[in-house]
GROMACS .gro file of C-alpha atoms in nm:
model
  193
    1PRO     CA    1   0.034  -0.014  -0.004
    2MET     CA    2   0.241   0.232   0.089
    3THR     CA    3   0.477   0.198  -0.217
    4GLU     CA    4   0.152   0.222  -0.446
    5LEU     CA    5   0.090   0.556  -0.268
    6LEU     CA    6   0.402   0.690  -0.326
    7ASN     CA    7   0.355   0.563  -0.701
    8LEU     CA    8   0.076   0.779  -0.710
    9CYS     CA    9   0.148   1.098  -0.608
   10SER     CA   10   0.469   1.038  -0.839
   11ARG     CA   11   0.289   0.986  -1.119
   12SER     CA   12   0.081   1.307  -0.986
   13ALA     CA   13   0.382   1.502  -0.978
   14LEU     CA   14   0.513   1.396  -1.264
   15TRP     CA   15   0.144   1.512  -1.479
   16LEU     CA   16   0.209   1.875  -1.303
   17ASP     CA   17   0.517   1.904  -1.417
   18ARG     CA   18   0.376   1.887  -1.730
   19MET     CA   19   0.105   2.052  -1.666
   20ALA     CA   20   0.223   2.396  -1.507
   21PRO     CA   21   0.370   2.562  -1.875
   22LEU     CA   22   0.030   2.486  -1.991
   23VAL     CA   23  -0.167   2.639  -1.661
   24LEU     CA   24   0.024   2.893  -1.532
   25PRO     CA   25   0.050   3.163  -1.762
   26THR     CA   26  -0.251   3.162  -1.917
   27LEU     CA   27  -0.437   3.134  -1.536
   28ALA     CA   28  -0.134   3.482  -1.481
   29ARG     CA   29  -0.270   3.667  -1.797
   30PHE     CA   30  -0.639   3.566  -1.750
   31VAL     CA   31  -0.552   3.677  -1.357
   32PHE     CA   32  -0.404   3.994  -1.484
   33ALA     CA   33  -0.644   4.088  -1.664
   34ALA     CA   34  -0.965   4.029  -1.455
   35VAL     CA   35  -0.789   4.265  -1.125
   36LEU     CA   36  -0.515   4.457  -1.346
   37LEU     CA   37  -0.590   4.555  -1.672
   38VAL     CA   38  -0.863   4.789  -1.620
   39TYR     CA   39  -0.672   4.935  -1.302
   40PHE     CA   40  -0.358   5.027  -1.540
   41TRP     CA   41  -0.582   5.114  -1.814
   42GLY     CA   42  -0.819   5.357  -1.585
   43SER     CA   43  -0.509   5.508  -1.434
   44ALA     CA   44  -0.370   5.552  -1.820
   45LEU     CA   45  -0.733   5.764  -1.892
   46THR     CA   46  -0.683   6.028  -1.611
   47LYS     CA   47  -0.297   6.116  -1.744
   48LEU     CA   48  -0.431   6.181  -2.083
   49GLY     CA   49  -0.513   6.590  -2.213
   50ASP     CA   50  -0.766   6.678  -2.429
   51GLY     CA   51  -0.776   6.575  -2.782
   52PRO     CA   52  -0.707   6.308  -2.980
   53LEU     CA   53  -0.303   6.393  -2.906
   54GLY     CA   54  -0.412   6.364  -2.553
   55ILE     CA   55  -0.133   6.162  -2.446
   56PHE     CA   56   0.099   6.417  -2.590
   57ARG     CA   57  -0.036   6.733  -2.379
   58PRO     CA   58  -0.070   6.523  -2.017
   59SER     CA   59  -0.298   6.634  -1.778
   60SER     CA   60  -0.204   6.804  -1.469
   61GLY     CA   61  -0.353   6.526  -1.266
   62ALA     CA   62  -0.083   6.296  -1.465
   63TYR     CA   63   0.227   6.522  -1.339
   64VAL     CA   64   0.088   6.551  -0.968
   65GLN     CA   65   0.031   6.130  -1.011
   66ILE     CA   66   0.379   6.063  -1.122
   67PHE     CA   67   0.582   6.405  -1.022
   68PRO     CA   68   0.393   6.503  -0.694
   69LYS     CA   69   0.696   6.642  -0.503
   70ALA     CA   70   0.830   6.895  -0.788
   71MET     CA   71   0.425   6.936  -0.895
   72GLU     CA   72   0.437   7.097  -0.530
   73ALA     CA   73   0.690   7.280  -0.520
   74ALA     CA   74   0.573   7.475  -0.902
   75GLY     CA   75   0.283   7.548  -0.740
   76TYR     CA   76   0.063   7.259  -0.950
   77ASP     CA   77   0.168   7.445  -1.222
   78ALA     CA   78   0.295   7.161  -1.509
   79SER     CA   79   0.381   7.454  -1.734
   80ALA     CA   80   0.679   7.514  -1.503
   81LEU     CA   81   0.846   7.120  -1.535
   82GLY     CA   82   1.078   7.071  -1.759
   83LEU     CA   83   1.104   6.801  -2.093
   84TRP     CA   84   1.238   6.562  -1.896
   85HIS     CA   85   0.885   6.554  -1.644
   86TRP     CA   86   0.723   6.530  -2.010
   87VAL     CA   87   0.883   6.269  -2.150
   88VAL     CA   88   0.820   6.036  -1.810
   89VAL     CA   89   0.509   6.106  -1.787
   90VAL     CA   90   0.439   6.060  -2.126
   91ALA     CA   91   0.657   5.753  -2.125
   92GLY     CA   92   0.472   5.620  -1.865
   93THR     CA   93   0.165   5.686  -1.952
   94SER     CA   94   0.213   5.519  -2.268
   95ALA     CA   95   0.336   5.234  -2.112
   96GLU     CA   96   0.029   5.202  -1.890
   97PHE     CA   97  -0.163   5.114  -2.204
   98LEU     CA   98   0.056   4.902  -2.398
   99LEU     CA   99   0.199   4.692  -2.144
  100PRO     CA  100  -0.154   4.556  -2.013
  101ALA     CA  101  -0.256   4.519  -2.366
  102LEU     CA  102   0.030   4.296  -2.455
  103LEU     CA  103   0.004   4.062  -2.190
  104LEU     CA  104  -0.376   4.030  -2.201
  105ILE     CA  105  -0.316   3.897  -2.591
  106GLY     CA  106   0.042   3.695  -2.545
  107LEU     CA  107   0.253   3.895  -2.740
  108CYS     CA  108   0.588   3.971  -2.641
  109THR     CA  109   0.461   3.844  -2.263
  110ARG     CA  110   0.828   3.801  -2.142
  111LEU     CA  111   0.957   4.156  -2.203
  112ALA     CA  112   0.539   4.355  -2.123
  113ALA     CA  113   0.609   4.133  -1.736
  114LEU     CA  114   0.973   4.242  -1.697
  115GLY     CA  115   0.806   4.599  -1.810
  116MET     CA  116   0.535   4.596  -1.589
  117LEU     CA  117   0.765   4.488  -1.319
  118GLY     CA  118   0.935   4.764  -1.399
  119PHE     CA  119   0.645   4.970  -1.417
  120VAL     CA  120   0.516   4.851  -1.047
  121ALA     CA  121   0.845   4.912  -0.861
  122VAL     CA  122   0.914   5.330  -0.958
  123GLN     CA  123   0.486   5.342  -0.914
  124THR     CA  124   0.531   5.142  -0.575
  125LEU     CA  125   0.826   5.441  -0.502
  126THR     CA  126   0.621   5.726  -0.651
  127ASP     CA  127   0.314   5.604  -0.351
  128LEU     CA  128   0.579   5.569  -0.090
  129PHE     CA  129   0.780   5.856  -0.064
  130GLY     CA  130   0.645   6.072  -0.332
  131HIS     CA  131   0.281   6.050  -0.212
  132GLY     CA  132   0.370   5.956   0.244
  133ALA     CA  133   0.257   5.643   0.170
  134ILE     CA  134   0.582   5.499   0.379
  135HIS     CA  135   0.405   5.689   0.673
  136GLN     CA  136   0.056   5.465   0.640
  137ALA     CA  137   0.092   5.148   0.867
  138ALA     CA  138  -0.220   5.045   0.692
  139THR     CA  139  -0.125   5.109   0.350
  140VAL     CA  140   0.192   4.996   0.345
  141GLY     CA  141   0.169   4.676   0.533
  142ALA     CA  142   0.372   4.414   0.641
  143TRP     CA  143   0.417   4.108   0.532
  144PHE     CA  144   0.417   3.784   0.792
  145ASP     CA  145   0.129   3.932   1.015
  146ARG     CA  146  -0.269   3.872   1.054
  147ALA     CA  147  -0.365   4.123   0.800
  148SER     CA  148  -0.357   4.024   0.433
  149GLY     CA  149  -0.522   4.299   0.233
  150SER     CA  150  -0.231   4.646   0.234
  151LEU     CA  151  -0.188   4.781  -0.097
  152ILE     CA  152   0.163   4.756  -0.135
  153ILE     CA  153   0.380   4.511   0.085
  154ASP     CA  154   0.020   4.210   0.031
  155GLN     CA  155  -0.209   4.313  -0.308
  156ARG     CA  156   0.188   4.402  -0.503
  157ALA     CA  157   0.366   4.043  -0.316
  158PHE     CA  158   0.039   3.856  -0.587
  159TRP     CA  159   0.094   4.103  -0.822
  160VAL     CA  160   0.492   4.056  -0.877
  161LEU     CA  161   0.440   3.636  -0.841
  162GLY     CA  162   0.176   3.662  -1.139
  163LEU     CA  163   0.433   3.860  -1.318
  164MET     CA  164   0.732   3.671  -1.272
  165VAL     CA  165   0.479   3.337  -1.365
  166LEU     CA  166   0.505   3.503  -1.724
  167VAL     CA  167   0.820   3.618  -1.759
  168MET     CA  168   0.929   3.285  -1.626
  169LEU     CA  169   0.743   3.088  -1.840
  170GLY     CA  170   0.563   3.304  -2.141
  171GLY     CA  171   0.260   3.340  -2.236
  172GLY     CA  172   0.140   3.021  -2.236
  173PRO     CA  173  -0.069   2.802  -2.524
  174LEU     CA  174  -0.291   3.049  -2.578
  175SER     CA  175  -0.106   3.327  -2.650
  176ALA     CA  176  -0.006   3.531  -2.944
  177ASP     CA  177   0.357   3.430  -2.928
  178ARG     CA  178   0.255   3.066  -2.897
  179ALA     CA  179   0.059   3.181  -3.199
  180LEU     CA  180   0.355   3.357  -3.415
  181ARG     CA  181   0.620   3.049  -3.297
  182ASN     CA  182   0.355   2.815  -3.470
  183ALA     CA  183   0.300   3.045  -3.789
  184PRO     CA  184   0.393   2.853  -4.137
  185TRP     CA  185   0.609   3.123  -4.192
  186ALA     CA  186   0.840   3.048  -3.908
  187ARG     CA  187   0.881   2.682  -3.922
  188PRO     CA  188   1.248   2.562  -3.979
  189ALA     CA  189   1.287   2.499  -4.360
  190PHE     CA  190   1.451   2.187  -4.253
  191PRO     CA  191   1.288   1.939  -3.968
  192ARG     CA  192   1.432   1.933  -3.644
  193ARG     CA  193   1.561   1.617  -3.444
   0.00000   0.00000   0.00000
């Protein structure tokens, strides 16, 4: 009986090992889309200026969100900030639209997930030090405590975990990456051995 149990555990582990690269990336992309896609796109929309080229004329709120201390020092006059501030705001807003879209369809998944990890790191530092969340214990939270819902430590740890799955395993079987890799023009001229 013990040998049968060990064999069952071994066979189950082998099956799970084979399924992990199929299930985990697809699930990670689904959860990202279900939980964070609208969050990031909604945030990006608040940064757009007026008109069809609003991305190149960011709202004052965009500068307040990304450069809170610089905007305060400038009397909340975005025109008092420099070209570098404009470039960062436009790049950040563009990334907030583009990177989640790439993850949604699974195109350039690993690179997009790496970009989102960088984005989340910058967002977290801005929240902590720019917006002063570092002084709000409930917002920052702590690991290994009984509370599991802090906005910074707890939630963003799960964001990073899901993004790391995509960095390590790619977009999975239901992704544009896989479709492009399996396209007829992408196949080698000679069969692999």
